[in-house]
PDB file of C-alpha atoms in Angstrom:
ATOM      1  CA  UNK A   1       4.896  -1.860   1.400  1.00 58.00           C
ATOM      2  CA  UNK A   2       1.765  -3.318   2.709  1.00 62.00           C
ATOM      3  CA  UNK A   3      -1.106  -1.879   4.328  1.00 80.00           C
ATOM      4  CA  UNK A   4      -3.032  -4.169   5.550  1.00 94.00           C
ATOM      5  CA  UNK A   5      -1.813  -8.030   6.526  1.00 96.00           C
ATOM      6  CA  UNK A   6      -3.483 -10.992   8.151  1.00 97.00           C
ATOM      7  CA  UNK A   7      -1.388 -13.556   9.875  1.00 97.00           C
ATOM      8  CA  UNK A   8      -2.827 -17.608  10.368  1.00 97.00           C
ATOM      9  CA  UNK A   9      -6.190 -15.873  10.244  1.00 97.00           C
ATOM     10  CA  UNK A  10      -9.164 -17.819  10.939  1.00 97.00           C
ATOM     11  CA  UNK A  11     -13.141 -16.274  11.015  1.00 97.00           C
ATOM     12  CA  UNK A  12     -16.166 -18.159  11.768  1.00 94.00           C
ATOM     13  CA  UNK A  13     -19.627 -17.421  13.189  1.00 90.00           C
ATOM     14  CA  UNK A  14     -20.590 -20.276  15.755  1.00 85.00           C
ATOM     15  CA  UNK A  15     -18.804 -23.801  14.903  1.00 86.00           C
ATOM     16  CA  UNK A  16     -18.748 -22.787  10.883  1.00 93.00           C
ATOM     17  CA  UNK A  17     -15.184 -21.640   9.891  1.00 95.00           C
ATOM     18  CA  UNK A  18     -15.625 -19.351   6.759  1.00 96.00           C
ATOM     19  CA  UNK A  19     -11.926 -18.036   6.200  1.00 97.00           C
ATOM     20  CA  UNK A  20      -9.160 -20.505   7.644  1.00 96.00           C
ATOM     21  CA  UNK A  21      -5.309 -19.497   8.385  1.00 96.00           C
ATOM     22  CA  UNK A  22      -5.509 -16.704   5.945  1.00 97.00           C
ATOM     23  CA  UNK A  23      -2.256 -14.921   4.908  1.00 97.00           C
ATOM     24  CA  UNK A  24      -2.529 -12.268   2.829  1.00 97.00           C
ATOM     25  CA  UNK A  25      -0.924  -8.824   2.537  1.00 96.00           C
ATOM     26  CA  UNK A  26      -2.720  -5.773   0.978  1.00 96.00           C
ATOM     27  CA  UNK A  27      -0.665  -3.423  -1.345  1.00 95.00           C
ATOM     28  CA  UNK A  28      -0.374   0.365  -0.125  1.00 95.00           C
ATOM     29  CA  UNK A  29      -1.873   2.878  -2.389  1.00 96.00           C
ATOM     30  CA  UNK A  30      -3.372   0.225  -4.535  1.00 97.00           C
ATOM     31  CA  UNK A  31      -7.055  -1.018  -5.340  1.00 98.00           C
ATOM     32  CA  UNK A  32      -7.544  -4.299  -4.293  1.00 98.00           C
ATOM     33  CA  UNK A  33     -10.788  -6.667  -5.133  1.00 98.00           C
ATOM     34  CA  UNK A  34     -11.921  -9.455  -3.337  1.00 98.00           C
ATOM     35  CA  UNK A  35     -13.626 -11.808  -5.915  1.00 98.00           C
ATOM     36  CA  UNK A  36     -15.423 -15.357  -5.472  1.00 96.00           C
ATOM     37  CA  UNK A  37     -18.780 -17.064  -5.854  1.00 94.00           C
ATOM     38  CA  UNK A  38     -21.336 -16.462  -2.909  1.00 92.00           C
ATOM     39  CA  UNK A  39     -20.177 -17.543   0.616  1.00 90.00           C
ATOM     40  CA  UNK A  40     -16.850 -18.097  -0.275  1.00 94.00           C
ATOM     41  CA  UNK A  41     -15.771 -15.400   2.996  1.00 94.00           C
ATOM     42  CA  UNK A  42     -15.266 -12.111   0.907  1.00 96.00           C
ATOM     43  CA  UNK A  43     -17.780  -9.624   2.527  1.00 95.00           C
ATOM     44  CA  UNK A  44     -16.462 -11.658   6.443  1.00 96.00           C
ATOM     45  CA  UNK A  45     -13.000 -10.842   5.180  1.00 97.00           C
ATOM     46  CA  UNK A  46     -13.547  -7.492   4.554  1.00 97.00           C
ATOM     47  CA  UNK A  47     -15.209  -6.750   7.832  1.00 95.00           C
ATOM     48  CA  UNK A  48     -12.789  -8.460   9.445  1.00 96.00           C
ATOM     49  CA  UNK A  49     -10.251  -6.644   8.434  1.00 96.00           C
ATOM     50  CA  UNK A  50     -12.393  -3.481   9.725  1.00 94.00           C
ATOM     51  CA  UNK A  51     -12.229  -4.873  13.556  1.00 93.00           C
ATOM     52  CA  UNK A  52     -15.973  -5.203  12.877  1.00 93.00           C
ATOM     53  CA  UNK A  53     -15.124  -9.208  13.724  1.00 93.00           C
ATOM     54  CA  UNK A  54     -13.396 -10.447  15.591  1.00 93.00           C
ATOM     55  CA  UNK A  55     -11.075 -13.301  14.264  1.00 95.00           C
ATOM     56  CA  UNK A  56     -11.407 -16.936  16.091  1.00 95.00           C
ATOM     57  CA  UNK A  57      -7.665 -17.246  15.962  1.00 96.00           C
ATOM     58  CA  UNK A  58      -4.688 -15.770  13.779  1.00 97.00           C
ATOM     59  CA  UNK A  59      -4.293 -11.835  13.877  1.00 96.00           C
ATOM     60  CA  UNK A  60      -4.640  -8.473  11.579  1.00 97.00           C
ATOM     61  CA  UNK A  61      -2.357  -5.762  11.195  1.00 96.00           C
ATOM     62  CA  UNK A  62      -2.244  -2.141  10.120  1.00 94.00           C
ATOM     63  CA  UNK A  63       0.971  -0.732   9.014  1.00 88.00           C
ATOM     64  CA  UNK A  64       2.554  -3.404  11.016  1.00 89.00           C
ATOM     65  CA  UNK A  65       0.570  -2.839  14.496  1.00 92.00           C
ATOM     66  CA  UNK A  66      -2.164  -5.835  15.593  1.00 94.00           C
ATOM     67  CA  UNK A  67      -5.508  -3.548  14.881  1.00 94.00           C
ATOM     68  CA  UNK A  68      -6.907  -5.512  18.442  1.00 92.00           C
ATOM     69  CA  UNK A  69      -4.577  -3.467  20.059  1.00 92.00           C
ATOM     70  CA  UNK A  70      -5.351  -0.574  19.052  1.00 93.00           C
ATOM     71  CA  UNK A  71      -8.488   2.399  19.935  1.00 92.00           C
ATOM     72  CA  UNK A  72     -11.588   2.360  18.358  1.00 90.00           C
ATOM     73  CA  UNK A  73     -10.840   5.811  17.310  1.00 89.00           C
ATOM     74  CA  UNK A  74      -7.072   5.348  16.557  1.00 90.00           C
ATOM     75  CA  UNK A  75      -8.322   2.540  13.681  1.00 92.00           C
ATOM     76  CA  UNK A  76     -11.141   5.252  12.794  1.00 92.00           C
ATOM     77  CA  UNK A  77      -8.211   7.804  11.894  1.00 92.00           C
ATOM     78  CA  UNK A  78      -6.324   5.285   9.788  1.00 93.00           C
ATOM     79  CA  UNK A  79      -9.297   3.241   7.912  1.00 95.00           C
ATOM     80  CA  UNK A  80     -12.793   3.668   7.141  1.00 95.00           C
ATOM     81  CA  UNK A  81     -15.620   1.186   5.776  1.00 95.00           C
ATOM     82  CA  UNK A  82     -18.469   1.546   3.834  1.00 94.00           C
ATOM     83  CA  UNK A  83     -20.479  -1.932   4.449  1.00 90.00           C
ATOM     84  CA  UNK A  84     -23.497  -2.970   2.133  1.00 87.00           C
ATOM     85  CA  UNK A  85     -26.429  -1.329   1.841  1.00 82.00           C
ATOM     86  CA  UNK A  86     -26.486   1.337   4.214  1.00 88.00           C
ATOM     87  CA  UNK A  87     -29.210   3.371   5.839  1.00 87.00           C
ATOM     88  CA  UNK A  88     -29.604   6.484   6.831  1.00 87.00           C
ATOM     89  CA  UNK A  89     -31.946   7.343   9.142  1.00 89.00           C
ATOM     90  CA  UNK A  90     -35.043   9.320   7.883  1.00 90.00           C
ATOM     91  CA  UNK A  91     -34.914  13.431   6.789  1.00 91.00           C
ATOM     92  CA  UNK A  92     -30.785  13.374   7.254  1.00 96.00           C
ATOM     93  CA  UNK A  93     -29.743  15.667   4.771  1.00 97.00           C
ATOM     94  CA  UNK A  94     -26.275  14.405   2.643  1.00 97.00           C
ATOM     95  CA  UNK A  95     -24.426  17.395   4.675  1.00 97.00           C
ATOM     96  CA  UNK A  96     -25.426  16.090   8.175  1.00 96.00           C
ATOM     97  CA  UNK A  97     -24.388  12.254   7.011  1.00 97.00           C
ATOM     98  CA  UNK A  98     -20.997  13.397   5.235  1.00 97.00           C
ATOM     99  CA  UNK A  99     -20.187  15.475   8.843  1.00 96.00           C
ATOM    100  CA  UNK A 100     -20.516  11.985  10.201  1.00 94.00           C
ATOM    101  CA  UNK A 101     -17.038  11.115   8.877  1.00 95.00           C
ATOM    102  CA  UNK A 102     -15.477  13.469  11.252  1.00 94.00           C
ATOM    103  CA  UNK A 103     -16.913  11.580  14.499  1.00 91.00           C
ATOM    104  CA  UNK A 104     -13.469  10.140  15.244  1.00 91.00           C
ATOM    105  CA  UNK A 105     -11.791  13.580  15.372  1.00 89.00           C
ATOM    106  CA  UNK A 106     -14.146  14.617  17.929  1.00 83.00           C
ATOM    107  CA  UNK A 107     -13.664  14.542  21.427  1.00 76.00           C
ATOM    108  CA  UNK A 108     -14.865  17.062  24.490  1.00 70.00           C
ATOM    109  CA  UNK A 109     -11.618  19.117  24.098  1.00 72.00           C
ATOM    110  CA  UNK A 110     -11.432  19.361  20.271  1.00 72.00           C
ATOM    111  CA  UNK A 111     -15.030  20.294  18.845  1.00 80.00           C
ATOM    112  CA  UNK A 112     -15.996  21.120  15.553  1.00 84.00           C
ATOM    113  CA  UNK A 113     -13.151  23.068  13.586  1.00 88.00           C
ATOM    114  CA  UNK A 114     -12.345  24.610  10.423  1.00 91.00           C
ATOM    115  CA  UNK A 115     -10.464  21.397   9.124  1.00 93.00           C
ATOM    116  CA  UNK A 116     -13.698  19.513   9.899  1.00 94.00           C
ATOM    117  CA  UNK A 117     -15.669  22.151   8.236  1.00 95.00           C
ATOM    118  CA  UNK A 118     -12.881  21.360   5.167  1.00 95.00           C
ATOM    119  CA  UNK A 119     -12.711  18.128   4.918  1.00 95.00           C
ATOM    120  CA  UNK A 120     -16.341  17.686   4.508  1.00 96.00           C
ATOM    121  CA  UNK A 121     -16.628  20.543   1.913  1.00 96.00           C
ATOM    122  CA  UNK A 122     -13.817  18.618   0.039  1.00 93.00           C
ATOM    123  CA  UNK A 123     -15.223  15.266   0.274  1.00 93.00           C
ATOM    124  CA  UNK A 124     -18.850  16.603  -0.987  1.00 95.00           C
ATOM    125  CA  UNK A 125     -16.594  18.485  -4.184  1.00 93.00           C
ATOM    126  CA  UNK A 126     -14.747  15.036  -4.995  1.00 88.00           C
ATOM    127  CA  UNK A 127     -17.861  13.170  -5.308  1.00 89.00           C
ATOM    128  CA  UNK A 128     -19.832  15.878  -6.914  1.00 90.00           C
ATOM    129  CA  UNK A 129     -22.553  15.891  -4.041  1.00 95.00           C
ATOM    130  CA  UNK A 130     -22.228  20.013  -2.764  1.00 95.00           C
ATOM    131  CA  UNK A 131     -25.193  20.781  -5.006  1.00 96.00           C
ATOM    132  CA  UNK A 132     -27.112  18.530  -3.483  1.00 96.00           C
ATOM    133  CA  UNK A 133     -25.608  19.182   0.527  1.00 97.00           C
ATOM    134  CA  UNK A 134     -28.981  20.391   1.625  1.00 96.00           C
ATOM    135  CA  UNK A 135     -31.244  17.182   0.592  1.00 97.00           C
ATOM    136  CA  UNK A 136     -32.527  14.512   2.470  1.00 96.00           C
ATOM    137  CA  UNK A 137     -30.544  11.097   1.658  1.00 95.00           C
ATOM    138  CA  UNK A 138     -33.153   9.228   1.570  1.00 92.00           C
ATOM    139  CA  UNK A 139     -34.533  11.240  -1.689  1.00 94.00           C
ATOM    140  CA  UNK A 140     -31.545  10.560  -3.454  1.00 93.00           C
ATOM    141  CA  UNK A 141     -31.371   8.268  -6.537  1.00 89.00           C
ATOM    142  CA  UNK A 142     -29.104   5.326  -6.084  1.00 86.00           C
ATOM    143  CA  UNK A 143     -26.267   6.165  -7.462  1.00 86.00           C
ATOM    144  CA  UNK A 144     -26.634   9.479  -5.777  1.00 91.00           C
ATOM    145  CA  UNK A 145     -27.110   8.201  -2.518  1.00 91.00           C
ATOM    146  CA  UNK A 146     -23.573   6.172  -2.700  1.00 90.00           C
ATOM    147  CA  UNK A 147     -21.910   8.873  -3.644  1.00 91.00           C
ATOM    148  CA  UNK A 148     -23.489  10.897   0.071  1.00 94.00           C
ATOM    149  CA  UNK A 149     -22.222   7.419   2.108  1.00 94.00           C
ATOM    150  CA  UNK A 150     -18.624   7.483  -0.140  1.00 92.00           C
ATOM    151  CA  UNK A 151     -18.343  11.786   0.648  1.00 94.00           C
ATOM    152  CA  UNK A 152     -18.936  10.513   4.479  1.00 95.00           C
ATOM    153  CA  UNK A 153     -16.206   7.873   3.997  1.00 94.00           C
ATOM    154  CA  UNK A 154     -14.082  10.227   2.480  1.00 92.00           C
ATOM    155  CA  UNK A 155     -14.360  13.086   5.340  1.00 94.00           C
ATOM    156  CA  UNK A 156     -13.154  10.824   7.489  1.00 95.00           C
ATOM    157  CA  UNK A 157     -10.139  11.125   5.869  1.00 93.00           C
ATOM    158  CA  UNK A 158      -8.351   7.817   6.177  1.00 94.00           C
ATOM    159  CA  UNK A 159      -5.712   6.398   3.833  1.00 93.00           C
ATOM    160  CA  UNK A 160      -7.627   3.350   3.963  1.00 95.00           C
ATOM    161  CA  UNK A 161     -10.449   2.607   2.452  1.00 96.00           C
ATOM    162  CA  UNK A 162     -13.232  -0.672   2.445  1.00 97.00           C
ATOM    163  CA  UNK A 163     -16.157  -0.868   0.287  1.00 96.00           C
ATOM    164  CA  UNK A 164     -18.569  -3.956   0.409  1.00 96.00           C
ATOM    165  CA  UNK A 165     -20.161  -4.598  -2.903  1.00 93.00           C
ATOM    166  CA  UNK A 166     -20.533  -0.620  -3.552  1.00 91.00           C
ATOM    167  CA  UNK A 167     -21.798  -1.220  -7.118  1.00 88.00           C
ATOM    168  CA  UNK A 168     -24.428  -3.523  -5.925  1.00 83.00           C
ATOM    169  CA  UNK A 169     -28.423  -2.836  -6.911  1.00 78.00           C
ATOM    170  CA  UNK A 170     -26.717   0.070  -9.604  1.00 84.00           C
ATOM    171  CA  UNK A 171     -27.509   0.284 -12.923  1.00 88.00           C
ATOM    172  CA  UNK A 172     -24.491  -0.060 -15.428  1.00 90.00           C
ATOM    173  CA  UNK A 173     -24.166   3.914 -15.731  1.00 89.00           C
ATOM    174  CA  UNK A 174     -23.661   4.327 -12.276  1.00 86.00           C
ATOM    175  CA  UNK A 175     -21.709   1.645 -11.350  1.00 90.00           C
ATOM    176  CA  UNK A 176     -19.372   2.866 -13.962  1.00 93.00           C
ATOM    177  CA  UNK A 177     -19.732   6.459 -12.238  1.00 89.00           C
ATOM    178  CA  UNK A 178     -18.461   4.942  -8.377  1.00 90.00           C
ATOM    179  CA  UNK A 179     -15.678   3.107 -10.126  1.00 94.00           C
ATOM    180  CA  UNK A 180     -14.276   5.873 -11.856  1.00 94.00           C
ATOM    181  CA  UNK A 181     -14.377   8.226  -8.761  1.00 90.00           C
ATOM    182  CA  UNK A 182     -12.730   5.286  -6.613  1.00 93.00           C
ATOM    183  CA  UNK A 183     -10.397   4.528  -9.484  1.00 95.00           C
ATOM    184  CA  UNK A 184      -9.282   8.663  -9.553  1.00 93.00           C
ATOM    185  CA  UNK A 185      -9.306   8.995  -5.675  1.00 90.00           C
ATOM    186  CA  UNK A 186      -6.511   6.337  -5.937  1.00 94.00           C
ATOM    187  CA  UNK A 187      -4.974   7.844  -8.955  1.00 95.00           C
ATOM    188  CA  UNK A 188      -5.099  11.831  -7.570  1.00 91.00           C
ATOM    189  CA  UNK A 189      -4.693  10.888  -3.677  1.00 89.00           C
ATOM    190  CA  UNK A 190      -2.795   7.751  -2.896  1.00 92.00           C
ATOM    191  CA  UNK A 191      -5.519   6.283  -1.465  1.00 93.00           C
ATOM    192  CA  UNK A 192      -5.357   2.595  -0.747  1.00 96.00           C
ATOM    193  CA  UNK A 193      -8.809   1.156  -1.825  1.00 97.00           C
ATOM    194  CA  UNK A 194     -10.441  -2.494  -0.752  1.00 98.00           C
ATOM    195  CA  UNK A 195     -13.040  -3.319  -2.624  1.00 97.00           C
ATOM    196  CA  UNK A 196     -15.792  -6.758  -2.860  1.00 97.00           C
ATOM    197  CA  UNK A 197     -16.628  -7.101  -6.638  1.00 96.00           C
ATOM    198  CA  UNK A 198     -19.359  -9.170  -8.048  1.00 93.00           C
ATOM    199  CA  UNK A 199     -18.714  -8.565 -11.738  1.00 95.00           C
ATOM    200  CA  UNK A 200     -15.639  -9.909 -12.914  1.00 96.00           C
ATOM    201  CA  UNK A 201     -14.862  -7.861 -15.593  1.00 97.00           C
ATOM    202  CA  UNK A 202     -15.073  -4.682 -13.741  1.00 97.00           C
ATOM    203  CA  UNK A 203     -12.313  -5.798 -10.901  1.00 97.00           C
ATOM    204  CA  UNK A 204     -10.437  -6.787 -13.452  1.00 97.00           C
ATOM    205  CA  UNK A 205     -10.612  -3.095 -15.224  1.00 97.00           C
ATOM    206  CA  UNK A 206     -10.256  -0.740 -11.917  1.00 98.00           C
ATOM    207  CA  UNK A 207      -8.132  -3.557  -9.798  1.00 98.00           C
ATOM    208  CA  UNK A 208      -4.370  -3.739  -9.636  1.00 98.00           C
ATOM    209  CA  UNK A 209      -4.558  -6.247  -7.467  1.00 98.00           C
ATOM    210  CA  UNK A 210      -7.028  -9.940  -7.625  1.00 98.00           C
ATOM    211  CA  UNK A 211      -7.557 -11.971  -4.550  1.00 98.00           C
ATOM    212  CA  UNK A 212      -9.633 -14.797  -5.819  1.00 98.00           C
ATOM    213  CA  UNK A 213     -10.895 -16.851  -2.503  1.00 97.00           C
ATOM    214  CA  UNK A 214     -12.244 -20.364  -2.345  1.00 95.00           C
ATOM    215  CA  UNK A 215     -12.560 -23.391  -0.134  1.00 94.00           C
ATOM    216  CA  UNK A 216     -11.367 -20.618   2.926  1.00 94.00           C
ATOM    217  CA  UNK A 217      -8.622 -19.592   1.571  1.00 96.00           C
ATOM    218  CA  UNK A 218      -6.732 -17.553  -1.103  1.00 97.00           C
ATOM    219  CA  UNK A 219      -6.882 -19.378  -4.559  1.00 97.00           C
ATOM    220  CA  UNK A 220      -4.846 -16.996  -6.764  1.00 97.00           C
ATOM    221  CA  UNK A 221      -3.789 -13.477  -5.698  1.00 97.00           C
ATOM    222  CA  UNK A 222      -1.671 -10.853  -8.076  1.00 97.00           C
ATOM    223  CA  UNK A 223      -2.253  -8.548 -11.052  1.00 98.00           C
ATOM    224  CA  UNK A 224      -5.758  -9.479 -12.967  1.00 98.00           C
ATOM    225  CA  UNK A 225      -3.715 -10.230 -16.429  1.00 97.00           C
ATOM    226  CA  UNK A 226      -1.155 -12.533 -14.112  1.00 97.00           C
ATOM    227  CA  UNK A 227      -4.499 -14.658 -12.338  1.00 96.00           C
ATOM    228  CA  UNK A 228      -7.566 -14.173 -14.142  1.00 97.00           C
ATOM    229  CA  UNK A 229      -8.142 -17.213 -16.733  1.00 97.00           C
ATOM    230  CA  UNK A 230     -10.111 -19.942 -17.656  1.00 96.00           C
ATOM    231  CA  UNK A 231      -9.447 -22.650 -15.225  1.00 96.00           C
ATOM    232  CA  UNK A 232      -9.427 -19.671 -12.329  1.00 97.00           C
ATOM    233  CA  UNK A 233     -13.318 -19.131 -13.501  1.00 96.00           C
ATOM    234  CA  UNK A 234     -13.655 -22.485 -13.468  1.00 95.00           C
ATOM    235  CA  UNK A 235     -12.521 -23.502 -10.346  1.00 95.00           C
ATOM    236  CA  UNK A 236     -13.899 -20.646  -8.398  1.00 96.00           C
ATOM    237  CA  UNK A 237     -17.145 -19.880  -9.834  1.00 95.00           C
ATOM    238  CA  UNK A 238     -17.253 -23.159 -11.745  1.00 93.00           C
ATOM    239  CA  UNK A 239     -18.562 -21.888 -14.873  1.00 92.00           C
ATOM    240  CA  UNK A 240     -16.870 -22.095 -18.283  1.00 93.00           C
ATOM    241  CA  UNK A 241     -15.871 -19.382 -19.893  1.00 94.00           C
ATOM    242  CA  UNK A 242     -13.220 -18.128 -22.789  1.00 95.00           C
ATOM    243  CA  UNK A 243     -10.832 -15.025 -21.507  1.00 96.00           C
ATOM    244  CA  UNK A 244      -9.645 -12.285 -23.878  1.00 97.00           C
ATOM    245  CA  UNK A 245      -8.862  -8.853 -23.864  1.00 97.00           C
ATOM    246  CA  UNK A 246     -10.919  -6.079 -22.893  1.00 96.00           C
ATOM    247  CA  UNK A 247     -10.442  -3.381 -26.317  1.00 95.00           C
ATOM    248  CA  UNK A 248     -10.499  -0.487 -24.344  1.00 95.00           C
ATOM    249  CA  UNK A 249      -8.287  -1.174 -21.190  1.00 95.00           C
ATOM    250  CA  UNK A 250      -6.196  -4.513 -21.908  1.00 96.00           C
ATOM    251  CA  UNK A 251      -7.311  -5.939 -18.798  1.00 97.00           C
ATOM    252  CA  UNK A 252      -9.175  -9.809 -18.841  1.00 97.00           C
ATOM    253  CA  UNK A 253     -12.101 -10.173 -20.326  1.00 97.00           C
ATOM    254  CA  UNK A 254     -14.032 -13.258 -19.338  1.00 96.00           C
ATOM    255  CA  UNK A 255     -16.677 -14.207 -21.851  1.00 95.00           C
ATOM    256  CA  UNK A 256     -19.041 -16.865 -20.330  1.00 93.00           C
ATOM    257  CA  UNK A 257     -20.340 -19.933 -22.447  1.00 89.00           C
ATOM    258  CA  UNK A 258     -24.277 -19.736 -22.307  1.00 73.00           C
ATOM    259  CA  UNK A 259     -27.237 -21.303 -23.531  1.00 63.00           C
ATOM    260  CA  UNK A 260     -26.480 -24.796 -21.448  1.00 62.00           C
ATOM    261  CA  UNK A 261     -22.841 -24.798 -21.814  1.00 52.00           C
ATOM    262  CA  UNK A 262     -22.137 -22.404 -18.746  1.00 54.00           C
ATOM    263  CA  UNK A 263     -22.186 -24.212 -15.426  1.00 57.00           C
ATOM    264  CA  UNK A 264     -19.527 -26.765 -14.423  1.00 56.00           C
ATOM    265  CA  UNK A 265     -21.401 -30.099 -12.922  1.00 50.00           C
ATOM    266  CA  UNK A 266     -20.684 -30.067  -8.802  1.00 49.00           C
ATOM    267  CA  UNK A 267     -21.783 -33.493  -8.817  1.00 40.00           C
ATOM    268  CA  UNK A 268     -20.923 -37.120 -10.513  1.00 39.00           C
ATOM    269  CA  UNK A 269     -18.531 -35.359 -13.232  1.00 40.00           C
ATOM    270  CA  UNK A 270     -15.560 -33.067 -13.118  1.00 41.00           C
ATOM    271  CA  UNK A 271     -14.914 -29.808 -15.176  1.00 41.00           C
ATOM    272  CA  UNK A 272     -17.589 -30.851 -17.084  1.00 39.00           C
ATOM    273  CA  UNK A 273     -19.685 -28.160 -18.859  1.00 36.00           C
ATOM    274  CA  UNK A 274     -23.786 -29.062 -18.826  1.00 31.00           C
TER     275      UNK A 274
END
């Protein structure tokens, strides 16, 4: 069963088309990764798919309803999205942002209740942020600040979840640390997780499901060991590299060629390492 589907769609901003006549369908209570080199469309995708833009043609749907159609709120109950570097404003304390998840809930008849009050406490538990509840989010470390904007994702208590580039400006021990508490809030709830990956080898370890996207459209889409290989790299990122297996996990592991032999010439020759 599918989640999430787009039908002929087609994003642009102005006269540029980025993604064009996409059809893709998103797996239910999997992790999905959206991979490709810079501009290929993933981040417009993913908001996209958010109603935070608005297609130029073609349509989205959630659980087989057209998410144009739908309320603001209504979408709010179903998925949430955590975009790119996020801000909160200045002295909010990692309670006040995570009770921010429960906006869509509220309404002038139903104010603040004890399942709000338990959701949040639940969503601060699962990513190990109660202790720290009471400080200010912008004091937080960086890893400790994703995990406040994730708990606030999480109280809002969607099956759905986005996350654009949520490793990104991490050092390796964290990222490690927001993958594993995706990869078990998948595993323990069912969640079904969308995800924008720069580093290959990681959506290949926590993803059960590749899209590769280039030239506006889906290259190669299935399970990493079925997609990921060396003329994928190639073509996509166009950069050489050998693919074996990860010792730990048995998922892809892409090995780049360096010192000069890395980057596939654009220009005069063809899969042609420089």
């Amino acid at each position: 069963m599918n989640s999430l589907e787009t039908k002929s769609l087609t994003l642009s901003y102005g006269e540029s088309i980025i993604i064009n006549e996409l059809d893709l369908k998103i797996p239910k209570g999997e992790i999905t990764v959206f991979i490709g080199s810079n501009g290929c469309g993933k981040s417009t995708l993913l908001r996209s798919l958010a109603r935070l833009l608005k297609p130029q043609d073609g349509s989205i749907l959630i659980e087989g309803e057209k998410i144009s159609k739908l309320p603001t709120k209504e979408i709010a109950k179903q998925l949430a999205i955590l975009p790119q570097g996020p801000v909160a404003p200045e002295g909010l304390t990692v309670l006040q942002l995570v009770k921010q998840g429960r906006y869509p809930y509220q309404n002038w008849f139903r104010q603040w209740s004890e399942e709000d009050e338990r959701k949040v406490n639940e969503a601060l538990e699962a990513t190990g942020m109660k202790e720290l509840a009471d400080r200010s989010v912008d004091s937080l470390s960086g890893g400790q600040r994703q995990r406040a904007w994730i708990a606030m994702t999480l109280a809002q208590d969607t099956d759905i979840i986005l996350l654009d580039e949520p490793t990104t400006y991490l050092d390796m021990t964290h990222q490690i640390e927001i993958l594993d508490l995706l990869f078990e809030l998948n595993e323990r709830e069912n969640r079904t997780i969308i995800m924008v990956l720069h580093d290959l080898n990681l959506a290949c370890r926590y993803a059960h499901n590749i899209v590769a996207l280039q030239n506006k459209q889906i290259y190669a889409q299935g399970k990493p060991e079925d997609v990921i290989s060396c003329d994928l790299v190639r073509n996509v990122f166009q950069m050489n590299c050998e693919v074996t297996i990860d010792p730990l996990f048995g998922t892809p592991l892409c090995i780049p060629h360096g010192r000069g032999r890395c980057i596939v010439q654009k220009v005069g020759t063809t899969n042609e390492a420089i």
